[in-house]
Amino acid sequence: MDASPRPARRTLRLPATATAVLCVAALAAGCSPASGPEPRSSTRAAAAPVATSELEDGYREVIANVLPSVVQIEAGESLGSGIVYDDKGHIVTNAHVVGRTERFNVTVATGEQPLTATLVSAFPEQDLAVVKLDDVPPGLRAARFGDSSEVAVGQIVLAMGSPLGLSSSVTQGIVSAVGRTVSASREGGGTGATIGNMVQTSAAINPGNSGGALVNLSSEVIGIPTLAASDPGLEGSTAPGIGFAIPVSMVRTVADQIIKYGEVRDSGRAALGITGRTLLDDDYRPSGVAVVSVAADGPAAKAGIRAGDIITKLDDAEIATMTSLAEALASKRPGEEVSVTVERGGRERTVTVTLGEI
């Protein structure tokens, strides 16, 4: 895709205490026909306010159920959001929100004074992290997490977090697409991670929303807002209505392992077992991935790939950059066999690689 997503993190520029903002859009009533019996026209006119009231009531119920589980995280000079994961004080957020910081101030819905928290572990490859409150306050409410397989295009969703320092803010939109593979920028503290199966949403995602909650109308968290697309044609400014959230299935996979082991032992992310760099041709255009080193006894080494080879294709995907290689691997699973086309000494050859794990 042409848009270059950037992490929705914010450098602190606003006061720590900010007013929550909530805007609920009302449905516009349709016009009745000019002719026809008067009672029928009145019935149609009355239907719209009833539908609007029911929708607003639904929004308010979701907000009351979930917003108390969404927190604000201060990591040094940066600001982001997080979700209360369990009643033991674990909070899941983005790795780019925590950055290199290990101690945080967390503002929860049950109190105005920030609480201190400590990093448990971060997993930059999936841009996720878990922090733990040093002291668990009474009434701390864990969020309820949904099922990624039930997320569908067209679903109404709410994004909750602290955009631009405005804590407990809510925006509304729909699921615009599922199964997106997106590469994050390294600018502004981003991890540069390539993440597969992301949920695309039209709900506004702004700096500070990172690590918050994308919620369905059943009051279930279905993703963590992480990236907002930027438009190269507008000098990299945010492209409105195009945001991305890490799916709840991956959130659970990573968070559960971090809480249990203090690290991620089974990422589910496929790897070739190489380090590489983007190769440019004589016209300074990307033309493949030059293999810099190969992990001993790794997948690539076992398939006969060597340092100095140039990877140009993985299965049917053309490989021109490190990003395109990462995106091609994002849709694969460890243990899966793929064909990799490489150039060596001016000659092209294709090998079969059994993928390993990050």
Coordinates of C-alpha atoms in Angstrom, one line a residue:
M1 CA 0.0 0.0 0.0
D2 CA 1.2 3.5 -0.7
A3 CA 0.4 4.9 2.7
S4 CA 3.2 4.5 5.3
P5 CA 1.8 3.7 8.7
R6 CA 3.4 5.4 11.7
P7 CA 3.0 4.6 15.4
A8 CA 0.3 6.5 17.1
R9 CA 2.4 7.5 20.1
R10 CA 2.6 11.1 21.5
T11 CA 5.3 13.1 23.1
L12 CA 3.9 14.8 26.2
R13 CA 2.9 18.4 25.4
L14 CA -0.4 18.6 27.3
P15 CA -1.2 18.7 31.0
A16 CA -1.5 15.3 32.7
T17 CA -5.1 16.0 33.6
A18 CA -7.3 16.4 30.5
T19 CA -11.0 16.5 29.9
A20 CA -12.5 13.4 28.4
V21 CA -14.2 13.9 25.0
L22 CA -17.0 11.8 23.6
C23 CA -18.9 12.6 20.5
V24 CA -21.7 10.3 19.3
A25 CA -23.0 10.8 15.8
A26 CA -26.8 10.9 15.4
L27 CA -28.5 9.2 12.5
A28 CA -30.2 11.5 10.0
A29 CA -33.9 11.0 9.6
G30 CA -35.2 10.3 6.1
C31 CA -37.9 12.4 4.4
S32 CA -41.4 11.1 3.9
P33 CA -43.0 11.0 0.5
A34 CA -44.9 14.2 -0.5
S35 CA -48.1 12.2 -1.0
G36 CA -49.8 9.4 0.9
P37 CA -51.8 8.9 4.1
E38 CA -50.6 11.1 6.9
P39 CA -50.4 8.3 9.6
R40 CA -47.8 6.4 7.5
S41 CA -45.7 9.5 7.2
S42 CA -45.8 10.1 10.9
T43 CA -44.7 6.5 11.6
R44 CA -41.7 6.9 9.4
A45 CA -40.7 10.1 11.0
A46 CA -40.9 8.6 14.5
A47 CA -38.7 5.6 13.6
A48 CA -35.5 7.5 13.1
P49 CA -35.4 9.1 16.7
V50 CA -36.1 5.7 18.2
A51 CA -33.3 4.1 16.2
T52 CA -30.9 6.9 17.1
S53 CA -31.8 6.6 20.8
E54 CA -31.2 2.8 20.7
L55 CA -27.8 3.3 19.1
E56 CA -26.7 6.0 21.5
D57 CA -27.8 3.8 24.4
G58 CA -25.7 0.9 23.0
Y59 CA -22.7 3.2 22.7
R60 CA -23.1 4.4 26.3
E61 CA -23.3 0.8 27.5
V62 CA -20.1 -0.2 25.7
I63 CA -18.3 2.8 27.0
A64 CA -19.4 2.2 30.6
N65 CA -18.3 -1.4 30.3
V66 CA -14.9 -0.9 28.7
L67 CA -13.5 2.6 29.3
P68 CA -12.7 1.9 33.0
S69 CA -10.3 -0.8 31.7
V70 CA -8.4 1.6 29.4
V71 CA -5.4 3.4 31.1
Q72 CA -3.0 6.2 30.2
I73 CA 0.7 5.4 30.3
E74 CA 3.5 7.9 30.7
A75 CA 6.9 6.5 29.6
G76 CA 9.5 9.2 30.1
E77 CA 8.5 12.1 27.7
S78 CA 6.1 9.9 25.8
L79 CA 2.4 9.2 26.3
G80 CA 0.3 6.2 25.2
S81 CA -2.6 4.0 26.3
G82 CA -3.0 0.5 27.7
I83 CA -5.6 -2.1 28.6
V84 CA -6.0 -3.8 32.0
Y85 CA -5.4 -7.4 31.1
D86 CA -6.2 -9.1 34.5
D87 CA -7.0 -8.4 38.1
K88 CA -3.3 -8.8 39.1
G89 CA -2.4 -5.5 37.6
H90 CA -1.0 -6.6 34.3
I91 CA -1.5 -4.1 31.5
V92 CA -1.0 -4.8 27.8
T93 CA 0.2 -2.0 25.5
N94 CA 2.4 -1.4 22.4
A95 CA 6.2 -2.0 22.6
H96 CA 6.7 1.4 21.0
V97 CA 4.7 3.0 23.8
V98 CA 7.2 1.7 26.5
G99 CA 10.2 2.2 24.3
R100 CA 13.4 1.7 26.3
T101 CA 11.7 2.8 29.6
E102 CA 11.2 0.3 32.4
R103 CA 9.3 2.4 34.9
F104 CA 6.0 4.1 34.2
N105 CA 3.2 6.3 35.6
V106 CA -0.2 4.8 34.9
T107 CA -3.5 6.6 35.3
V108 CA -6.4 4.3 35.8
A109 CA -10.1 5.0 35.9
T110 CA -10.4 4.1 39.6
G111 CA -8.2 7.0 40.7
E112 CA -6.9 10.5 39.7
Q113 CA -3.4 10.0 41.0
P114 CA -1.0 8.2 38.7
L115 CA 0.2 4.7 39.9
T116 CA 3.7 3.3 39.3
A117 CA 4.3 0.3 37.1
T118 CA 7.2 -1.8 35.9
L119 CA 7.9 -3.4 32.6
V120 CA 7.5 -7.2 32.5
S121 CA 8.7 -7.6 29.0
A122 CA 8.3 -6.2 25.4
F123 CA 8.1 -8.1 22.1
P124 CA 9.0 -5.5 19.4
E125 CA 8.6 -8.0 16.6
Q126 CA 4.8 -7.8 17.2
D127 CA 4.9 -4.3 18.8
L128 CA 3.4 -5.6 22.1
A129 CA 4.5 -5.2 25.7
V130 CA 3.2 -6.0 29.2
V131 CA 3.7 -3.7 32.3
K132 CA 2.5 -4.5 35.8
L133 CA 1.2 -2.1 38.4
D134 CA 3.3 -2.1 41.6
D135 CA 0.2 -1.8 43.7
V136 CA -3.2 -3.0 42.4
P137 CA -5.9 -0.5 43.4
P138 CA -9.3 -1.6 44.6
G139 CA -11.9 -2.0 41.9
L140 CA -9.4 -2.4 39.1
R141 CA -11.4 -3.9 36.2
A142 CA -9.9 -6.2 33.6
A143 CA -11.2 -5.8 30.0
R144 CA -13.1 -8.6 28.2
F145 CA -11.4 -9.8 25.0
G146 CA -13.2 -11.1 22.0
D147 CA -12.6 -13.6 19.2
S148 CA -10.5 -12.5 16.1
S149 CA -12.4 -15.0 13.9
E150 CA -15.6 -13.2 14.5
V151 CA -14.3 -9.8 13.4
A152 CA -15.9 -8.8 10.1
V153 CA -15.8 -5.9 7.7
G154 CA -18.6 -3.4 8.4
Q155 CA -18.8 -4.0 12.2
I156 CA -19.2 -0.8 14.2
V157 CA -16.2 -0.3 16.5
L158 CA -15.1 2.2 19.1
A159 CA -11.5 3.2 19.7
M160 CA -10.6 4.2 23.3
G161 CA -7.5 5.7 24.6
S162 CA -5.6 9.0 25.3
P163 CA -5.2 10.7 21.9
L164 CA -3.1 13.9 22.1
G165 CA -3.2 13.6 25.9
L166 CA -7.0 13.6 26.2
S167 CA -7.5 10.7 28.5
S168 CA -10.6 8.5 28.3
S169 CA -11.4 9.6 24.7
V170 CA -13.7 7.6 22.4
T171 CA -14.0 7.7 18.6
Q172 CA -16.3 5.6 16.4
G173 CA -16.0 3.9 13.1
I174 CA -16.3 0.5 11.4
V175 CA -14.0 -2.4 10.6
S176 CA -12.8 -1.4 7.1
A177 CA -10.8 -4.5 6.3
V178 CA -9.2 -7.5 8.0
G179 CA -6.0 -9.5 7.3
R180 CA -3.8 -6.5 6.5
T181 CA 0.0 -6.8 6.6
V182 CA 1.5 -3.5 7.6
S183 CA 5.1 -2.4 8.3
A184 CA 5.6 0.3 10.9
S185 CA 8.0 3.1 10.6
R186 CA 11.1 3.4 12.8
E187 CA 10.5 7.2 13.1
G188 CA 9.1 8.7 16.2
G189 CA 10.1 5.7 18.3
G190 CA 8.5 3.1 16.1
T191 CA 9.7 -0.5 16.2
G192 CA 9.8 -1.0 12.4
A193 CA 7.9 -4.2 12.9
T194 CA 6.0 -5.9 10.1
I195 CA 2.7 -7.2 11.5
G196 CA 0.3 -9.5 9.8
N197 CA -3.5 -10.0 10.1
M198 CA -4.1 -6.5 11.3
V199 CA -7.6 -5.0 11.6
Q200 CA -8.1 -1.8 9.5
T201 CA -10.6 0.7 10.9
S202 CA -12.1 4.1 10.1
A203 CA -12.3 5.0 13.8
A204 CA -9.9 7.9 14.4
I205 CA -6.5 6.8 15.7
N206 CA -4.2 9.7 16.8
P207 CA -0.9 10.1 18.6
G208 CA -1.6 8.7 22.1
N209 CA -4.1 6.1 21.0
S210 CA -1.4 3.5 20.7
G211 CA -1.9 0.6 23.1
G212 CA -5.6 1.4 23.8
A213 CA -8.7 -0.6 22.9
L214 CA -10.6 -1.2 19.7
V215 CA -14.0 -2.5 20.9
N216 CA -17.1 -4.1 19.4
L217 CA -20.7 -3.4 20.4
S218 CA -20.6 -6.5 22.7
S219 CA -18.1 -4.6 24.9
E220 CA -15.2 -6.9 23.8
V221 CA -11.7 -5.8 22.9
I222 CA -11.0 -7.0 19.4
G223 CA -7.7 -5.3 18.8
I224 CA -5.1 -2.8 20.0
P225 CA -4.9 0.4 18.0
T226 CA -1.2 0.7 16.9
L227 CA -0.7 2.5 13.6
A228 CA -2.2 5.4 11.7
A229 CA -1.5 5.6 8.0
S230 CA 0.3 8.6 6.6
D231 CA -0.1 10.0 3.1
P232 CA 3.2 10.5 1.2
G233 CA 1.3 13.0 -1.0
L234 CA 0.7 15.2 2.0
E235 CA 4.3 15.2 3.3
G236 CA 3.6 12.3 5.5
S237 CA 0.7 13.8 7.4
T238 CA -1.9 11.4 8.8
A239 CA -4.3 9.9 6.3
P240 CA -7.8 10.3 7.9
G241 CA -9.9 7.2 8.4
I242 CA -7.1 4.7 8.0
G243 CA -5.9 3.1 11.2
F244 CA -4.7 -0.4 12.1
A245 CA -5.1 -2.5 15.2
I246 CA -3.2 -5.7 16.3
P247 CA -5.8 -8.5 16.4
V248 CA -6.8 -9.8 19.8
S249 CA -5.6 -13.4 18.9
M250 CA -2.0 -12.1 18.7
V251 CA -2.5 -9.9 21.8
R252 CA -3.5 -12.9 23.8
T253 CA -0.7 -15.1 22.4
V254 CA 2.0 -12.6 23.3
A255 CA 0.6 -11.3 26.6
D256 CA -0.1 -14.8 28.1
Q257 CA 3.5 -15.9 27.4
I258 CA 5.0 -12.7 28.8
I259 CA 2.9 -13.0 32.0
K260 CA 3.7 -16.8 32.4
Y261 CA 7.4 -16.9 31.3
G262 CA 8.5 -13.2 31.3
E263 CA 9.2 -13.6 27.6
V264 CA 7.8 -14.8 24.3
R265 CA 8.8 -18.4 23.7
D266 CA 6.4 -19.3 20.8
S267 CA 5.8 -16.2 18.6
G268 CA 4.1 -18.0 15.8
R269 CA 6.1 -15.8 13.4
A270 CA 8.0 -17.4 10.6
A271 CA 11.7 -16.7 9.9
L272 CA 14.3 -17.5 7.3
G273 CA 17.2 -17.3 9.7
I274 CA 19.2 -14.6 7.9
T275 CA 20.2 -11.0 8.3
G276 CA 20.0 -8.9 5.1
R277 CA 19.8 -5.5 3.6
T278 CA 18.0 -3.9 0.7
L279 CA 20.1 -4.0 -2.5
L280 CA 19.9 -1.1 -5.0
D281 CA 20.5 -1.5 -8.7
D282 CA 22.5 0.9 -10.9
D283 CA 19.5 3.3 -11.1
Y284 CA 19.3 3.3 -7.2
R285 CA 16.1 1.3 -7.3
P286 CA 15.5 -1.6 -4.8
S287 CA 16.2 -4.9 -6.6
G288 CA 16.4 -7.6 -3.9
V289 CA 17.6 -8.5 -0.4
A290 CA 21.3 -9.2 -0.1
V291 CA 22.0 -11.9 2.5
V292 CA 24.6 -10.5 5.0
S293 CA 24.7 -13.5 7.3
V294 CA 23.0 -16.9 7.7
A295 CA 22.3 -18.4 11.1
A296 CA 24.2 -21.6 11.7
D297 CA 21.9 -24.6 11.3
G298 CA 19.0 -22.2 10.5
P299 CA 16.3 -22.7 7.9
A300 CA 18.2 -20.8 5.2
A301 CA 21.5 -22.5 5.9
K302 CA 19.9 -25.9 5.7
A303 CA 18.5 -25.0 2.3
G304 CA 21.9 -24.0 1.0
I305 CA 21.4 -20.2 1.1
R306 CA 24.7 -18.4 1.7
A307 CA 25.9 -14.9 2.6
G308 CA 26.2 -12.9 -0.6
D309 CA 23.1 -14.5 -2.2
I310 CA 20.4 -12.0 -3.4
I311 CA 16.8 -13.0 -2.5
T312 CA 14.5 -11.9 -5.3
K313 CA 11.3 -14.0 -4.7
L314 CA 9.5 -15.9 -1.9
D315 CA 6.9 -18.3 -3.4
D316 CA 5.0 -16.0 -5.8
A317 CA 5.9 -12.7 -4.0
E318 CA 8.5 -10.5 -5.7
I319 CA 11.2 -9.4 -3.1
A320 CA 12.8 -6.0 -3.7
T321 CA 13.3 -4.8 -0.1
M322 CA 13.7 -6.0 3.4
T323 CA 10.2 -4.7 4.1
S324 CA 8.7 -6.8 1.2
L325 CA 10.5 -9.9 2.5
A326 CA 9.1 -9.3 6.0
E327 CA 5.6 -8.8 4.6
A328 CA 5.9 -12.0 2.6
L329 CA 7.0 -13.9 5.7
A330 CA 4.2 -12.4 7.9
S331 CA 1.6 -14.5 6.2
K332 CA 3.6 -17.7 6.8
R333 CA 3.9 -20.1 9.7
P334 CA 6.9 -21.8 11.3
G335 CA 7.4 -25.2 9.8
E336 CA 5.8 -24.2 6.5
E337 CA 7.8 -24.9 3.3
V338 CA 8.4 -22.1 0.8
S339 CA 10.3 -21.7 -2.4
V340 CA 13.0 -19.0 -2.3
T341 CA 14.6 -17.7 -5.5
V342 CA 18.2 -16.3 -5.1
E343 CA 20.8 -15.0 -7.4
R344 CA 24.4 -16.1 -7.0
G345 CA 27.3 -15.2 -9.3
G346 CA 24.8 -13.9 -11.9
R347 CA 22.8 -17.1 -11.9
E348 CA 19.3 -17.7 -10.5
R349 CA 18.4 -20.7 -8.5
T350 CA 15.3 -21.7 -6.4
V351 CA 15.5 -23.7 -3.2
T352 CA 12.9 -25.0 -0.8
V353 CA 13.1 -23.7 2.8
T354 CA 11.3 -25.1 5.9
L355 CA 10.7 -21.9 7.8
G356 CA 11.9 -21.4 11.4
E357 CA 10.6 -19.1 14.1
I358 CA 11.5 -15.6 15.2

